[in-house]
């Protein structure tokens, strides 16, 4: 078994007094492509923020490459783990190429300018995400699917070992959903990137991820392969609807039963 890249043990977290994560333990293995699934409000975004060190847990421990999180070198962590939030309010009019170059930030020393290498890495990140063609356009003037690719390019310029993505395909049409997921799959397979992605579409998660973690009310209900996690009784209990299961191209399909 490959070693754990990040290991969470008994993590709990509350916003003020509202407990949101309860005793979460999980290890990501190198090259995992994890789909974090579960109903609205089950704690997916909060868990991603804890993993990205955006939020600090109230109790429990986190290790990254066998260093515990409070002690780990902050610069190294910022280079190794990138978090892509669900929405990216961009107040200032930045060009796409500038946003991608910002991904190099954890590598710059204070007051230093980007090097030739930083520009080259950003260029490659734009090629991988098919964003080079609008490098000179303003971020707030491109479409939702293009914005999401730019955010992935910026994360990629950071050259991380692990990416945490919060619903990267939300609000995109089917073609763009598949495009984003194919880019991620490629990063996972070819570049050996560990991915943890919050996601609502169980069928796409089942097709693209090797592992699913199902959250319900801040607890992990199931963690395993799509076949192990997408079970009729568990889904009906967690989502509170009736479902039928099928399969397509070797992966599980979940169909909600709609009474007419
Ligand atoms: P998910 O991403 O699965 O929809 P979240 O992690 O966003 O779930 O939210 C889990 C719970 O925490 C919800 O009840 C939500 O209302 C609450 N919550 C999320 N963010 C905050 C916040 N900044 N302050 C207070 N409560 C929050
Ligand atoms: Mg969320």
Coordinates of C-alpha atoms and ligand atoms in Angstrom, one line a residue:
X1 CA 0.0 0.0 0.0
X2 CA 1.3 3.5 -0.9
X3 CA 2.0 5.8 2.1
X4 CA -0.6 8.3 3.2
X5 CA 0.0 11.8 1.9
X6 CA -2.4 13.4 4.4
X7 CA -3.8 11.8 7.5
X8 CA -6.6 13.1 9.6
X9 CA -7.4 11.6 12.9
X10 CA -10.5 12.3 15.0
X11 CA -11.1 15.7 13.6
X12 CA -13.9 17.7 15.0
X13 CA -14.9 21.3 14.2
X14 CA -17.7 23.7 15.1
X15 CA -18.6 27.1 13.8
X16 CA -19.2 29.0 17.0
X17 CA -21.4 26.4 18.8
X18 CA -22.7 24.5 15.7
X19 CA -20.8 21.2 15.5
X20 CA -20.1 20.5 11.8
X21 CA -17.5 17.8 11.6
X22 CA -17.6 15.0 14.2
X23 CA -14.7 12.6 14.7
X24 CA -13.4 12.5 11.1
X25 CA -10.6 10.1 10.3
X26 CA -9.2 9.5 6.9
X27 CA -5.9 9.0 5.0
X28 CA -5.4 10.0 1.4
X29 CA -3.1 7.7 -0.5
X30 CA -0.9 8.9 -3.3
X31 CA -2.7 9.3 -6.5
X32 CA -6.2 9.0 -4.9
X33 CA -9.0 10.7 -6.8
X34 CA -11.5 11.1 -4.0
X35 CA -15.0 12.3 -4.5
X36 CA -16.4 13.8 -1.4
X37 CA -20.2 13.4 -1.5
X38 CA -23.1 14.0 0.8
X39 CA -26.2 16.2 1.1
X40 CA -26.1 20.0 1.3
X41 CA -24.8 21.1 4.7
X42 CA -23.1 17.7 5.5
X43 CA -19.7 19.4 5.9
X44 CA -17.9 18.8 2.6
X45 CA -16.7 22.4 2.2
X46 CA -15.7 22.6 5.8
X47 CA -13.7 19.4 5.6
X48 CA -11.9 20.7 2.5
X49 CA -11.0 23.9 4.3
X50 CA -9.7 21.9 7.3
X51 CA -7.5 19.8 4.9
X52 CA -6.3 23.0 3.2
X53 CA -5.4 24.6 6.5
X54 CA -7.9 27.4 5.8
X55 CA -9.7 26.4 9.1
X56 CA -8.1 24.9 12.2
X57 CA -9.9 21.9 13.8
X58 CA -11.1 22.1 17.4
X59 CA -9.7 18.7 18.1
X60 CA -7.9 15.9 16.4
X61 CA -4.7 15.8 14.4
X62 CA -3.6 16.3 10.8
X63 CA -0.4 15.1 9.3
X64 CA 1.0 15.9 5.9
X65 CA 3.9 13.7 4.7
X66 CA 4.3 12.6 8.3
X67 CA 4.7 16.2 9.7
X68 CA 1.9 17.4 11.9
X69 CA 0.1 20.4 10.5
X70 CA 0.7 23.1 13.1
X71 CA 4.5 22.4 12.9
X72 CA 4.9 21.9 9.2
X73 CA 6.8 24.5 7.3
X74 CA 4.0 26.9 6.0
X75 CA 5.7 27.7 2.8
X76 CA 6.2 24.0 2.0
X77 CA 2.5 23.3 2.8
X78 CA 1.4 26.2 0.6
X79 CA 3.5 24.8 -2.3
X80 CA 2.2 21.3 -1.8
X81 CA -1.5 21.6 -1.2
X82 CA -3.8 23.9 -3.2
X83 CA -7.4 24.6 -2.4
X84 CA -9.8 25.8 -5.1
X85 CA -13.0 27.3 -3.5
X86 CA -16.4 27.0 -5.0
X87 CA -16.7 30.6 -6.1
X88 CA -14.0 33.0 -6.9
X89 CA -15.1 36.6 -6.4
X90 CA -12.6 38.6 -8.4
X91 CA -12.9 42.2 -7.3
X92 CA -10.0 43.5 -9.3
X93 CA -9.7 43.2 -13.0
X94 CA -6.9 40.7 -13.5
X95 CA -5.9 39.1 -16.7
X96 CA -6.1 35.3 -17.0
X97 CA -2.3 35.1 -17.3
X98 CA -1.9 37.2 -14.1
X99 CA -4.2 34.9 -12.1
X100 CA -2.3 31.8 -13.3
X101 CA 1.0 33.4 -12.4
X102 CA -0.3 34.1 -8.9
X103 CA -0.2 30.3 -8.4
X104 CA 3.6 30.8 -8.2
X105 CA 3.3 33.0 -5.2
X106 CA 4.3 30.4 -2.6
X107 CA 7.7 30.1 -4.4
X108 CA 8.6 33.7 -4.4
X109 CA 10.6 35.4 -1.7
X110 CA 9.4 38.7 -0.5
X111 CA 9.9 41.6 -2.9
X112 CA 11.2 39.2 -5.7
X113 CA 9.8 39.1 -9.2
X114 CA 8.7 36.1 -11.1
X115 CA 11.6 34.3 -12.9
X116 CA 11.6 32.9 -16.4
X117 CA 10.9 29.5 -14.8
X118 CA 7.8 30.9 -13.1
X119 CA 6.5 32.1 -16.5
X120 CA 7.3 28.8 -18.1
X121 CA 5.5 26.8 -15.5
X122 CA 2.4 29.1 -15.7
X123 CA 2.5 28.6 -19.5
X124 CA 2.5 24.9 -19.2
X125 CA -0.3 25.0 -16.7
X126 CA -2.4 27.0 -19.2
X127 CA -1.6 24.5 -21.9
X128 CA -2.7 21.6 -19.7
X129 CA -6.0 23.3 -18.9
X130 CA -6.6 24.7 -22.4
X131 CA -6.6 28.3 -21.2
X132 CA -3.6 29.7 -23.2
X133 CA -6.0 31.1 -25.9
X134 CA -7.5 33.6 -23.5
X135 CA -4.4 34.4 -21.5
X136 CA -4.8 38.1 -22.2
X137 CA -8.5 38.4 -21.5
X138 CA -9.9 39.6 -18.2
X139 CA -11.0 37.0 -15.8
X140 CA -14.4 38.6 -15.2
X141 CA -15.1 38.6 -18.9
X142 CA -14.8 34.8 -19.5
X143 CA -17.4 32.1 -19.1
X144 CA -18.0 30.0 -16.0
X145 CA -16.3 26.9 -17.5
X146 CA -13.4 29.0 -18.6
X147 CA -13.1 30.6 -15.2
X148 CA -13.0 27.1 -13.6
X149 CA -10.2 26.0 -15.9
X150 CA -8.2 29.2 -15.1
X151 CA -8.6 28.5 -11.4
X152 CA -7.3 24.9 -12.0
X153 CA -4.4 26.4 -14.1
X154 CA -3.5 28.7 -11.2
X155 CA -3.5 25.8 -8.8
X156 CA -1.5 23.8 -11.2
X157 CA 1.1 26.6 -11.5
X158 CA 1.6 26.1 -7.8
X159 CA 2.9 22.6 -8.7
X160 CA 1.1 20.9 -5.8
X161 CA 1.0 17.3 -4.8
X162 CA -2.5 17.6 -3.7
X163 CA -5.5 19.6 -4.9
X164 CA -8.7 20.2 -2.9
X165 CA -11.6 21.2 -5.2
X166 CA -14.9 22.4 -3.9
X167 CA -17.6 21.5 -6.5
X168 CA -15.4 22.4 -9.5
X169 CA -18.2 21.5 -12.0
X170 CA -21.1 23.2 -10.2
X171 CA -23.1 25.5 -12.5
X172 CA -21.4 24.1 -15.7
X173 CA -23.2 22.5 -18.6
X174 CA -22.5 18.8 -19.3
X175 CA -19.8 19.4 -21.8
X176 CA -17.8 21.6 -19.5
X177 CA -18.4 19.3 -16.6
X178 CA -16.8 16.4 -18.6
X179 CA -14.0 18.7 -19.8
X180 CA -13.1 19.7 -16.2
X181 CA -13.3 16.2 -14.9
X182 CA -11.2 14.9 -17.8
X183 CA -8.5 17.5 -17.1
X184 CA -8.5 16.4 -13.4
X185 CA -8.4 12.7 -14.4
X186 CA -5.4 13.4 -16.6
X187 CA -3.6 15.2 -13.8
X188 CA -4.4 12.3 -11.5
X189 CA -3.2 9.6 -13.9
X190 CA -0.3 11.3 -15.7
X191 CA 1.0 13.7 -13.1
X192 CA 0.2 11.5 -10.1
X193 CA -1.7 14.3 -8.4
X194 CA -3.8 13.4 -5.4
X195 CA -7.3 15.0 -5.8
X196 CA -10.1 15.5 -3.3
X197 CA -13.2 16.9 -4.9
X198 CA -16.5 17.8 -3.3
X199 CA -19.2 16.9 -5.8
X200 CA -23.0 16.5 -6.0
X201 CA -23.3 14.4 -9.2
X202 CA -23.0 10.8 -7.9
X203 CA -22.9 9.4 -11.4
X204 CA -20.0 11.6 -12.6
X205 CA -18.2 10.9 -9.2
X206 CA -18.7 7.2 -9.8
X207 CA -17.2 7.4 -13.3
X208 CA -14.2 9.6 -12.5
X209 CA -13.2 8.8 -8.9
X210 CA -11.4 5.7 -7.6
X211 CA -12.7 6.4 -4.1
X212 CA -15.8 8.0 -2.6
X213 CA -16.2 9.4 0.9
X214 CA -19.9 9.9 1.9
X215 CA -20.5 12.5 4.6
X216 CA -23.8 12.9 6.5
X217 CA -24.2 15.5 9.2
X218 CA -20.5 15.9 9.7
X219 CA -19.6 12.2 9.9
X220 CA -18.1 9.8 7.4
X221 CA -20.8 7.2 6.6
X222 CA -18.9 5.2 4.0
X223 CA -15.4 5.4 2.5
X224 CA -14.4 3.1 -0.3
X225 CA -14.7 2.4 -4.0
X226 CA -17.8 3.6 -5.8
X227 CA -19.2 0.1 -5.7
X228 CA -18.8 0.0 -1.9
X229 CA -20.2 3.4 -1.2
X230 CA -23.1 3.7 -3.7
X231 CA -25.5 1.3 -2.0
X232 CA -29.2 1.6 -2.3
X233 CA -30.0 1.4 1.4
X234 CA -27.2 3.9 2.4
X235 CA -28.1 6.4 -0.3
X236 CA -31.8 6.3 0.6
X237 CA -31.1 6.8 4.2
X238 CA -28.6 9.7 3.7
X239 CA -30.4 11.6 0.9
X240 CA -34.0 10.7 2.1
X241 CA -35.2 9.6 -1.4
X242 CA -35.8 6.4 -3.1
X243 CA -33.1 5.4 -5.7
X244 CA -32.5 2.6 -8.2
X245 CA -29.0 1.5 -9.0
X246 CA -27.8 0.4 -12.4
X247 CA -24.5 0.3 -14.2
X248 CA -23.0 1.8 -17.3
X249 CA -19.5 1.1 -18.8
X250 CA -18.6 -0.7 -15.6
X251 CA -19.5 2.1 -13.2
X252 CA -22.5 2.4 -10.9
X253 CA -25.4 4.6 -11.9
X254 CA -27.8 6.1 -9.4
X255 CA -31.3 6.9 -10.5
X256 CA -33.7 8.8 -8.2
X257 CA -37.1 7.2 -8.3
X258 CA -39.6 9.9 -9.3
X259 CA -43.3 9.1 -8.4
X260 CA -45.7 10.5 -11.0
Ligands
LIG1 P1 -21.5 21.3 2.4 O1 -20.3 21.9 1.7 O2 -21.5 19.8 2.5 O3 -22.8 21.8 1.9 P2 -20.6 23.0 4.6 O4 -19.3 22.6 5.1 O5 -20.6 24.2 3.7 O6 -21.5 21.8 3.9 O7 -21.6 23.4 5.8 C1 -21.8 22.5 6.9 C2 -22.6 23.2 8.0 O8 -21.9 24.3 8.5 C3 -23.9 23.8 7.5 O9 -24.9 23.7 8.5 C4 -23.6 25.3 7.2 O10 -24.8 26.1 7.4 C5 -22.6 25.5 8.3 N1 -21.6 26.6 7.9 C6 -20.9 26.6 6.8 N2 -20.1 27.7 6.8 C7 -20.4 28.4 7.9 C8 -19.9 29.6 8.5 N3 -18.9 30.3 7.9 N4 -20.4 30.0 9.7 C9 -21.3 29.3 10.3 N5 -21.8 28.2 9.8 C10 -21.4 27.7 8.7
LIG2 MG1 -20.2 23.1 0.1

